PDB file of C-alpha atoms and ligand atoms in Angstrom:
ATOM      1  CA  UNK A 127     -18.314  20.618  -9.350  1.00 78.00           C
ATOM      2  CA  UNK A 128     -20.203  23.080  -9.898  1.00 94.00           C
ATOM      3  CA  UNK A 129     -23.549  22.398 -11.373  1.00 93.00           C
ATOM      4  CA  UNK A 130     -24.910  24.853 -14.234  1.00 97.00           C
ATOM      5  CA  UNK A 131     -28.329  27.498 -13.462  1.00 98.00           C
ATOM      6  CA  UNK A 132     -30.078  29.094 -15.493  1.00 98.00           C
ATOM      7  CA  UNK A 133     -32.114  32.129 -13.498  1.00 98.00           C
ATOM      8  CA  UNK A 134     -35.715  34.100 -14.472  1.00 98.00           C
ATOM      9  CA  UNK A 135     -35.063  37.814 -12.655  1.00 98.00           C
ATOM     10  CA  UNK A 136     -38.921  38.712 -14.362  1.00 98.00           C
ATOM     11  CA  UNK A 137     -38.904  41.974 -11.616  1.00 98.00           C
ATOM     12  CA  UNK A 138     -42.101  42.791 -11.633  1.00 98.00           C
ATOM     13  CA  UNK A 139     -43.420  42.199 -14.731  1.00 98.00           C
ATOM     14  CA  UNK A 140     -46.588  39.174 -14.871  1.00 98.00           C
ATOM     15  CA  UNK A 141     -49.641  39.371 -12.438  1.00 98.00           C
ATOM     16  CA  UNK A 142     -50.310  36.510 -11.581  1.00 98.00           C
ATOM     17  CA  UNK A 143     -52.353  35.407 -14.046  1.00 98.00           C
ATOM     18  CA  UNK A 144     -49.984  35.593 -16.657  1.00 98.00           C
ATOM     19  CA  UNK A 145     -46.945  33.462 -14.352  1.00 98.00           C
ATOM     20  CA  UNK A 146     -49.764  30.721 -14.341  1.00 97.00           C
ATOM     21  CA  UNK A 147     -50.350  31.583 -18.019  1.00 97.00           C
ATOM     22  CA  UNK A 148     -46.739  31.169 -18.343  1.00 97.00           C
ATOM     23  CA  UNK A 149     -46.650  27.085 -17.364  1.00 92.00           C
ATOM     24  CA  UNK A 150     -48.810  25.575 -19.792  1.00 91.00           C
ATOM     25  CA  UNK A 151     -47.214  27.556 -22.737  1.00 92.00           C
ATOM     26  CA  UNK A 152     -43.522  26.051 -20.886  1.00 94.00           C
ATOM     27  CA  UNK A 153     -42.242  22.445 -22.553  1.00 92.00           C
ATOM     28  CA  UNK A 154     -42.872  20.026 -20.448  1.00 92.00           C
ATOM     29  CA  UNK A 155     -39.339  18.272 -21.546  1.00 93.00           C
ATOM     30  CA  UNK A 156     -37.507  21.851 -20.408  1.00 94.00           C
ATOM     31  CA  UNK A 157     -39.834  21.360 -16.753  1.00 91.00           C
ATOM     32  CA  UNK A 158     -37.633  17.826 -16.664  1.00 93.00           C
ATOM     33  CA  UNK A 159     -34.078  19.349 -17.705  1.00 96.00           C
ATOM     34  CA  UNK A 160     -31.963  17.586 -14.817  1.00 95.00           C
ATOM     35  CA  UNK A 161     -27.975  19.206 -15.388  1.00 96.00           C
ATOM     36  CA  UNK A 162     -29.189  22.543 -15.473  1.00 97.00           C
ATOM     37  CA  UNK A 163     -30.675  24.407 -12.471  1.00 97.00           C
ATOM     38  CA  UNK A 164     -34.065  26.111 -13.700  1.00 98.00           C
ATOM     39  CA  UNK A 165     -34.437  29.333 -11.591  1.00 98.00           C
ATOM     40  CA  UNK A 166     -37.417  31.007 -11.623  1.00 98.00           C
ATOM     41  CA  UNK A 167     -38.295  34.124  -9.935  1.00 98.00           C
ATOM     42  CA  UNK A 168     -41.444  36.362 -10.462  1.00 98.00           C
ATOM     43  CA  UNK A 169     -43.150  37.873  -7.878  1.00 98.00           C
ATOM     44  CA  UNK A 170     -43.590  37.559  -4.569  1.00 98.00           C
ATOM     45  CA  UNK A 171     -47.981  37.818  -5.142  1.00 98.00           C
ATOM     46  CA  UNK A 172     -47.185  34.515  -7.162  1.00 98.00           C
ATOM     47  CA  UNK A 173     -45.347  32.463  -5.471  1.00 98.00           C
ATOM     48  CA  UNK A 174     -47.938  30.816  -3.815  1.00 98.00           C
ATOM     49  CA  UNK A 175     -49.063  29.902  -7.204  1.00 97.00           C
ATOM     50  CA  UNK A 176     -45.982  28.503  -8.764  1.00 97.00           C
ATOM     51  CA  UNK A 177     -45.180  26.266  -5.790  1.00 97.00           C
ATOM     52  CA  UNK A 178     -47.965  23.837  -6.733  1.00 95.00           C
ATOM     53  CA  UNK A 179     -46.915  24.061 -10.618  1.00 95.00           C
ATOM     54  CA  UNK A 180     -43.525  22.623  -9.687  1.00 95.00           C
ATOM     55  CA  UNK A 181     -44.014  20.321  -8.187  1.00 93.00           C
ATOM     56  CA  UNK A 182     -43.119  17.712  -9.984  1.00 91.00           C
ATOM     57  CA  UNK A 183     -40.878  19.521 -12.168  1.00 95.00           C
ATOM     58  CA  UNK A 184     -36.937  19.828 -12.024  1.00 95.00           C
ATOM     59  CA  UNK A 185     -38.104  24.383 -11.983  1.00 97.00           C
ATOM     60  CA  UNK A 186     -36.959  25.591  -8.850  1.00 97.00           C
ATOM     61  CA  UNK A 187     -38.562  28.777  -7.435  1.00 98.00           C
ATOM     62  CA  UNK A 188     -36.387  32.208  -6.032  1.00 98.00           C
ATOM     63  CA  UNK A 189     -37.689  35.021  -5.036  1.00 98.00           C
ATOM     64  CA  UNK A 190     -36.182  38.368  -5.963  1.00 98.00           C
ATOM     65  CA  UNK A 191     -36.033  40.433  -2.551  1.00 98.00           C
ATOM     66  CA  UNK A 192     -36.465  39.743   0.775  1.00 98.00           C
ATOM     67  CA  UNK A 193     -36.025  41.674   4.312  1.00 98.00           C
ATOM     68  CA  UNK A 194     -33.070  40.553   6.328  1.00 98.00           C
ATOM     69  CA  UNK A 195     -35.398  39.193  10.179  1.00 98.00           C
ATOM     70  CA  UNK A 196     -37.795  36.524  10.939  1.00 97.00           C
ATOM     71  CA  UNK A 197     -41.203  38.853  11.159  1.00 98.00           C
ATOM     72  CA  UNK A 198     -41.103  42.523  12.671  1.00 98.00           C
ATOM     73  CA  UNK A 199     -43.530  45.429  12.041  1.00 98.00           C
ATOM     74  CA  UNK A 200     -41.779  46.244   8.239  1.00 98.00           C
ATOM     75  CA  UNK A 201     -44.518  47.552   6.786  1.00 98.00           C
ATOM     76  CA  UNK A 202     -45.092  45.569   2.632  1.00 98.00           C
ATOM     77  CA  UNK A 203     -41.728  43.408   3.462  1.00 98.00           C
ATOM     78  CA  UNK A 204     -41.543  39.693   3.470  1.00 98.00           C
ATOM     79  CA  UNK A 205     -39.068  37.343   5.515  1.00 98.00           C
ATOM     80  CA  UNK A 206     -37.015  34.572   4.787  1.00 98.00           C
ATOM     81  CA  UNK A 207     -39.432  32.248   7.186  1.00 97.00           C
ATOM     82  CA  UNK A 208     -41.788  33.192   4.620  1.00 98.00           C
ATOM     83  CA  UNK A 209     -40.540  32.727   1.347  1.00 98.00           C
ATOM     84  CA  UNK A 210     -39.092  28.922   2.490  1.00 97.00           C
ATOM     85  CA  UNK A 211     -42.801  28.071   3.937  1.00 96.00           C
ATOM     86  CA  UNK A 212     -43.407  28.408  -0.456  1.00 97.00           C
ATOM     87  CA  UNK A 213     -40.537  26.280  -1.215  1.00 96.00           C
ATOM     88  CA  UNK A 214     -38.844  28.346  -2.275  1.00 98.00           C
ATOM     89  CA  UNK A 215     -35.071  28.092  -2.348  1.00 98.00           C
ATOM     90  CA  UNK A 216     -32.344  30.507  -3.624  1.00 98.00           C
ATOM     91  CA  UNK A 217     -33.362  34.032  -2.742  1.00 98.00           C
ATOM     92  CA  UNK A 218     -31.418  37.325  -5.433  1.00 98.00           C
ATOM     93  CA  UNK A 219     -30.676  39.971  -3.025  1.00 98.00           C
ATOM     94  CA  UNK A 220     -28.664  43.687  -4.432  1.00 98.00           C
ATOM     95  CA  UNK A 221     -29.938  43.748  -7.553  1.00 98.00           C
ATOM     96  CA  UNK A 222     -29.304  47.010  -9.197  1.00 98.00           C
ATOM     97  CA  UNK A 223     -31.812  48.235  -9.179  1.00 98.00           C
ATOM     98  CA  UNK A 224     -32.759  47.457  -5.934  1.00 98.00           C
ATOM     99  CA  UNK A 225     -29.488  49.653  -4.797  1.00 98.00           C
ATOM    100  CA  UNK A 226     -30.532  51.915  -7.606  1.00 97.00           C
ATOM    101  CA  UNK A 227     -33.893  52.826  -7.546  1.00 98.00           C
ATOM    102  CA  UNK A 228     -34.598  51.797  -3.920  1.00 97.00           C
ATOM    103  CA  UNK A 229     -31.297  53.131  -2.484  1.00 97.00           C
ATOM    104  CA  UNK A 230     -29.782  49.363  -1.142  1.00 98.00           C
ATOM    105  CA  UNK A 231     -26.864  49.593   0.600  1.00 98.00           C
ATOM    106  CA  UNK A 232     -23.923  47.278   0.401  1.00 97.00           C
ATOM    107  CA  UNK A 233     -24.266  47.145   4.458  1.00 97.00           C
ATOM    108  CA  UNK A 234     -28.093  46.118   4.054  1.00 98.00           C
ATOM    109  CA  UNK A 235     -27.259  43.676   1.004  1.00 98.00           C
ATOM    110  CA  UNK A 236     -24.481  42.569   3.606  1.00 98.00           C
ATOM    111  CA  UNK A 237     -27.762  41.937   6.070  1.00 98.00           C
ATOM    112  CA  UNK A 238     -30.074  39.751   3.430  1.00 98.00           C
ATOM    113  CA  UNK A 239     -27.188  37.233   2.611  1.00 98.00           C
ATOM    114  CA  UNK A 240     -26.373  36.271   5.737  1.00 98.00           C
ATOM    115  CA  UNK A 241     -30.408  36.070   7.010  1.00 98.00           C
ATOM    116  CA  UNK A 242     -30.310  33.985   3.431  1.00 98.00           C
ATOM    117  CA  UNK A 243     -27.648  31.980   5.141  1.00 98.00           C
ATOM    118  CA  UNK A 244     -29.063  31.316   8.667  1.00 97.00           C
ATOM    119  CA  UNK A 245     -32.348  30.514   7.227  1.00 97.00           C
ATOM    120  CA  UNK A 246     -30.790  28.210   5.075  1.00 96.00           C
ATOM    121  CA  UNK A 247     -31.474  30.197   1.715  1.00 98.00           C
ATOM    122  CA  UNK A 248     -29.583  30.059  -0.580  1.00 98.00           C
ATOM    123  CA  UNK A 249     -28.800  34.170  -1.929  1.00 98.00           C
ATOM    124  CA  UNK A 250     -27.605  35.174  -5.708  1.00 98.00           C
ATOM    125  CA  UNK A 251     -25.434  38.169  -4.692  1.00 98.00           C
ATOM    126  CA  UNK A 252     -26.064  40.683  -7.339  1.00 98.00           C
ATOM    127  CA  UNK A 253     -22.341  43.278  -8.430  1.00 98.00           C
ATOM    128  CA  UNK A 254     -22.456  45.074 -10.842  1.00 98.00           C
ATOM    129  CA  UNK A 255     -20.477  48.333 -12.442  1.00 98.00           C
ATOM    130  CA  UNK A 256     -22.242  51.015 -14.094  1.00 97.00           C
ATOM    131  CA  UNK A 257     -20.723  52.935 -17.389  1.00 97.00           C
ATOM    132  CA  UNK A 258     -18.754  54.967 -16.102  1.00 98.00           C
ATOM    133  CA  UNK A 259     -17.116  52.690 -14.327  1.00 98.00           C
ATOM    134  CA  UNK A 260     -16.274  50.522 -16.370  1.00 97.00           C
ATOM    135  CA  UNK A 261     -15.337  53.396 -18.745  1.00 97.00           C
ATOM    136  CA  UNK A 262     -12.786  54.908 -15.955  1.00 98.00           C
ATOM    137  CA  UNK A 263     -10.686  50.918 -15.626  1.00 97.00           C
ATOM    138  CA  UNK A 264     -12.954  50.440 -11.596  1.00 98.00           C
ATOM    139  CA  UNK A 265     -14.551  47.329 -12.819  1.00 98.00           C
ATOM    140  CA  UNK A 266     -12.293  45.361  -9.886  1.00 98.00           C
ATOM    141  CA  UNK A 267     -12.477  48.272  -7.630  1.00 98.00           C
ATOM    142  CA  UNK A 268     -16.550  48.413  -7.335  1.00 98.00           C
ATOM    143  CA  UNK A 269     -16.726  44.834  -7.471  1.00 98.00           C
ATOM    144  CA  UNK A 270     -13.971  44.069  -5.007  1.00 98.00           C
ATOM    145  CA  UNK A 271     -15.277  46.710  -2.485  1.00 98.00           C
ATOM    146  CA  UNK A 272     -19.346  45.002  -3.333  1.00 98.00           C
ATOM    147  CA  UNK A 273     -17.621  41.633  -3.122  1.00 98.00           C
ATOM    148  CA  UNK A 274     -15.660  42.244   0.687  1.00 98.00           C
ATOM    149  CA  UNK A 275     -18.284  44.123   2.077  1.00 98.00           C
ATOM    150  CA  UNK A 276     -21.372  42.160   1.239  1.00 98.00           C
ATOM    151  CA  UNK A 277     -19.683  39.024   3.045  1.00 98.00           C
ATOM    152  CA  UNK A 278     -17.640  41.265   6.064  1.00 97.00           C
ATOM    153  CA  UNK A 279     -17.189  38.527   8.338  1.00 96.00           C
ATOM    154  CA  UNK A 280     -19.406  36.243   7.346  1.00 97.00           C
ATOM    155  CA  UNK A 281     -17.784  32.254   7.354  1.00 97.00           C
ATOM    156  CA  UNK A 282     -17.485  30.681   4.046  1.00 97.00           C
ATOM    157  CA  UNK A 283     -20.744  29.062   2.278  1.00 97.00           C
ATOM    158  CA  UNK A 284     -20.578  27.384  -0.647  1.00 94.00           C
ATOM    159  CA  UNK A 285     -24.343  27.924  -1.038  1.00 96.00           C
ATOM    160  CA  UNK A 286     -23.330  31.295  -2.099  1.00 98.00           C
ATOM    161  CA  UNK A 287     -24.527  32.352  -5.837  1.00 98.00           C
ATOM    162  CA  UNK A 288     -22.300  35.459  -7.284  1.00 98.00           C
ATOM    163  CA  UNK A 289     -23.850  37.006 -10.671  1.00 98.00           C
ATOM    164  CA  UNK A 290     -21.532  39.392 -12.169  1.00 98.00           C
ATOM    165  CA  UNK A 291     -24.519  41.817 -13.437  1.00 98.00           C
ATOM    166  CA  UNK A 292     -22.586  45.292 -15.483  1.00 98.00           C
ATOM    167  CA  UNK A 293     -24.788  47.590 -14.402  1.00 98.00           C
ATOM    168  CA  UNK A 294     -24.972  48.649 -18.050  1.00 98.00           C
ATOM    169  CA  UNK A 295     -25.958  45.368 -19.774  1.00 98.00           C
ATOM    170  CA  UNK A 296     -29.346  45.264 -18.161  1.00 98.00           C
ATOM    171  CA  UNK A 297     -31.916  46.173 -20.469  1.00 96.00           C
ATOM    172  CA  UNK A 298     -29.549  47.594 -22.895  1.00 97.00           C
ATOM    173  CA  UNK A 299     -28.838  45.089 -25.474  1.00 96.00           C
ATOM    174  CA  UNK A 300     -25.714  45.997 -25.145  1.00 96.00           C
ATOM    175  CA  UNK A 301     -24.256  42.604 -23.541  1.00 98.00           C
ATOM    176  CA  UNK A 302     -21.043  42.670 -22.007  1.00 97.00           C
ATOM    177  CA  UNK A 303     -18.765  39.962 -24.516  1.00 97.00           C
ATOM    178  CA  UNK A 304     -17.608  36.272 -23.230  1.00 97.00           C
ATOM    179  CA  UNK A 305     -14.480  38.141 -23.241  1.00 97.00           C
ATOM    180  CA  UNK A 306     -14.765  40.704 -20.526  1.00 97.00           C
ATOM    181  CA  UNK A 307     -17.436  38.388 -18.673  1.00 98.00           C
ATOM    182  CA  UNK A 308     -15.499  35.953 -17.977  1.00 98.00           C
ATOM    183  CA  UNK A 309     -12.169  37.824 -17.124  1.00 98.00           C
ATOM    184  CA  UNK A 310     -14.217  39.356 -14.810  1.00 98.00           C
ATOM    185  CA  UNK A 311     -15.758  36.088 -13.286  1.00 98.00           C
ATOM    186  CA  UNK A 312     -12.405  35.102 -12.579  1.00 98.00           C
ATOM    187  CA  UNK A 313     -11.111  37.742 -11.000  1.00 98.00           C
ATOM    188  CA  UNK A 314     -14.297  37.388  -8.835  1.00 98.00           C
ATOM    189  CA  UNK A 315     -13.426  33.876  -8.190  1.00 98.00           C
ATOM    190  CA  UNK A 316      -9.819  35.192  -7.134  1.00 98.00           C
ATOM    191  CA  UNK A 317     -11.460  37.514  -4.269  1.00 98.00           C
ATOM    192  CA  UNK A 318     -13.437  34.865  -3.023  1.00 98.00           C
ATOM    193  CA  UNK A 319     -10.477  32.558  -2.687  1.00 98.00           C
ATOM    194  CA  UNK A 320      -8.590  35.255  -0.807  1.00 97.00           C
ATOM    195  CA  UNK A 321     -11.745  35.271   1.821  1.00 97.00           C
ATOM    196  CA  UNK A 322     -12.735  32.300   1.451  1.00 98.00           C
ATOM    197  CA  UNK A 323     -10.168  30.257   0.396  1.00 97.00           C
ATOM    198  CA  UNK A 324     -11.124  26.687  -1.005  1.00 96.00           C
ATOM    199  CA  UNK A 325     -15.034  26.897  -1.140  1.00 97.00           C
ATOM    200  CA  UNK A 326     -14.636  29.946  -3.733  1.00 97.00           C
ATOM    201  CA  UNK A 327     -14.203  26.615  -5.763  1.00 97.00           C
ATOM    202  CA  UNK A 328     -17.425  25.515  -4.858  1.00 97.00           C
ATOM    203  CA  UNK A 329     -19.281  29.107  -5.135  1.00 98.00           C
ATOM    204  CA  UNK A 330     -21.081  29.570  -8.673  1.00 98.00           C
ATOM    205  CA  UNK A 331     -20.670  32.388 -11.013  1.00 98.00           C
ATOM    206  CA  UNK A 332     -22.974  33.395 -13.150  1.00 98.00           C
ATOM    207  CA  UNK A 333     -23.213  36.762 -15.611  1.00 98.00           C
ATOM    208  CA  UNK A 334     -26.193  38.907 -16.023  1.00 98.00           C
ATOM    209  CA  UNK A 335     -27.173  41.354 -18.377  1.00 98.00           C
ATOM    210  CA  UNK A 336     -28.722  41.572 -21.941  1.00 98.00           C
ATOM    211  CA  UNK A 337     -28.387  37.543 -22.054  1.00 98.00           C
ATOM    212  CA  UNK A 338     -31.155  35.607 -25.106  1.00 98.00           C
ATOM    213  CA  UNK A 339     -30.526  32.272 -26.586  1.00 98.00           C
ATOM    214  CA  UNK A 340     -28.205  34.288 -29.649  1.00 98.00           C
ATOM    215  CA  UNK A 341     -25.451  34.334 -27.057  1.00 98.00           C
ATOM    216  CA  UNK A 342     -26.170  33.033 -23.718  1.00 98.00           C
ATOM    217  CA  UNK A 343     -23.157  30.461 -24.616  1.00 98.00           C
ATOM    218  CA  UNK A 344     -21.296  33.006 -25.167  1.00 98.00           C
ATOM    219  CA  UNK A 345     -21.210  33.608 -21.248  1.00 98.00           C
ATOM    220  CA  UNK A 346     -21.877  29.468 -19.829  1.00 97.00           C
ATOM    221  CA  UNK A 347     -19.111  27.543 -22.222  1.00 94.00           C
ATOM    222  CA  UNK A 348     -16.658  30.300 -20.007  1.00 95.00           C
ATOM    223  CA  UNK A 349     -14.861  28.100 -17.427  1.00 90.00           C
ATOM    224  CA  UNK A 350     -15.540  30.021 -14.200  1.00 93.00           C
ATOM    225  CA  UNK A 351     -19.237  31.128 -15.289  1.00 98.00           C
ATOM    226  CA  UNK A 352     -21.596  28.872 -14.077  1.00 98.00           C
ATOM    227  CA  UNK A 353     -24.683  30.375 -15.543  1.00 98.00           C
ATOM    228  CA  UNK A 354     -26.954  33.558 -16.000  1.00 98.00           C
ATOM    229  CA  UNK A 355     -29.396  35.772 -14.874  1.00 98.00           C
ATOM    230  CA  UNK A 356     -32.313  36.215 -16.874  1.00 98.00           C
ATOM    231  CA  UNK A 357     -34.531  39.200 -17.298  1.00 98.00           C
ATOM    232  CA  UNK A 358     -36.390  40.507 -20.205  1.00 98.00           C
ATOM    233  CA  UNK A 359     -35.324  37.294 -22.526  1.00 98.00           C
ATOM    234  CA  UNK A 360     -36.377  34.724 -19.493  1.00 98.00           C
ATOM    235  CA  UNK A 361     -40.220  36.223 -19.951  1.00 98.00           C
ATOM    236  CA  UNK A 362     -41.117  33.800 -22.935  1.00 97.00           C
ATOM    237  CA  UNK A 363     -41.848  30.378 -22.228  1.00 96.00           C
ATOM    238  CA  UNK A 364     -39.720  29.546 -26.152  1.00 97.00           C
ATOM    239  CA  UNK A 365     -36.645  31.888 -24.774  1.00 98.00           C
ATOM    240  CA  UNK A 366     -35.949  30.156 -21.353  1.00 98.00           C
ATOM    241  CA  UNK A 367     -36.756  27.041 -23.082  1.00 97.00           C
ATOM    242  CA  UNK A 368     -34.312  27.385 -25.534  1.00 97.00           C
ATOM    243  CA  UNK A 369     -32.019  28.433 -23.618  1.00 98.00           C
ATOM    244  CA  UNK A 370     -32.015  26.197 -20.500  1.00 98.00           C
ATOM    245  CA  UNK A 371     -31.622  22.997 -23.541  1.00 97.00           C
ATOM    246  CA  UNK A 372     -28.761  25.094 -25.146  1.00 97.00           C
ATOM    247  CA  UNK A 373     -26.522  25.478 -21.223  1.00 97.00           C
ATOM    248  CA  UNK A 374     -28.463  21.227 -20.878  1.00 96.00           C
ATOM    249  CA  UNK A 375     -25.432  19.169 -22.344  1.00 86.00           C
TER     250      UNK A 375
HETATM  251  P1  PGA B 690     -31.790  41.439 -19.240  1.00 69.67           P
HETATM  252  O1  PGA B 690     -31.309  41.996 -17.115  1.00 69.67           O
HETATM  253  O2  PGA B 690     -31.966  40.128 -18.547  1.00 69.67           O
HETATM  254  O3  PGA B 690     -33.636  42.168 -18.802  1.00 69.67           O
HETATM  255  O4  PGA B 690     -30.504  42.530 -19.122  1.00 69.67           O
HETATM  256  C1  PGA B 690     -30.915  40.995 -16.652  1.00 69.67           C
HETATM  257  C2  PGA B 690     -31.130  41.448 -14.850  1.00 69.67           C
HETATM  258  O5  PGA B 690     -30.865  42.736 -14.968  1.00 69.67           O
HETATM  259  O6  PGA B 690     -31.370  40.902 -13.596  1.00 69.67           O
END
């Protein structure tokens, strides 16, 4: 059984007061939905306050990134230990914006996934091809490379969540079709089966890239897609609530 997930990736949006404000408008009944794991990933600076606000709700906190060491001389970084203390459960790793704007390599991504497992956090590993690679029919090759490098020599772990996020669909208003996303999700599960055997059946696979209240079911309604990672549309209370309601049975 894989519980469906709706993940709000707020990226570098919302100051602390705006993040707190979001919760004053988010419908209380949606914050009690129990058959969908709703994960809010705000900027780091809001995690402490939000950890108090999500108490007594079914909402879960996630982080958008982390360092792989517990502590150390790494100016500007945040460790798994620090996230745990705030009640963070999930951490997005290897988002294409981190890979493209901050030079995060597959090696670094692997270290972070490993660190997440070791500290009991659930990594949301993002993989995806860019537009040229998509057009050249290289999607499978790219995903295979990214996934195998990110999980190299790691033991099977059903805490893993994989998000298929085609780079060309992120923030563009042009999502993949449900068919494409579902075919790719099935392919990813096959890769996981080859690597990890039966554990692959328990790993949740999400789609991300221009998901909104109108199209979310086109993705989450497919057998191998267990939820959505949402950027832009998750910033509005109303839209996020609509998406959680849509995915809930
Ligand atoms: P988007 O972003 O929903 O704004 O396309 C998705 C993501 O980057 O996770």
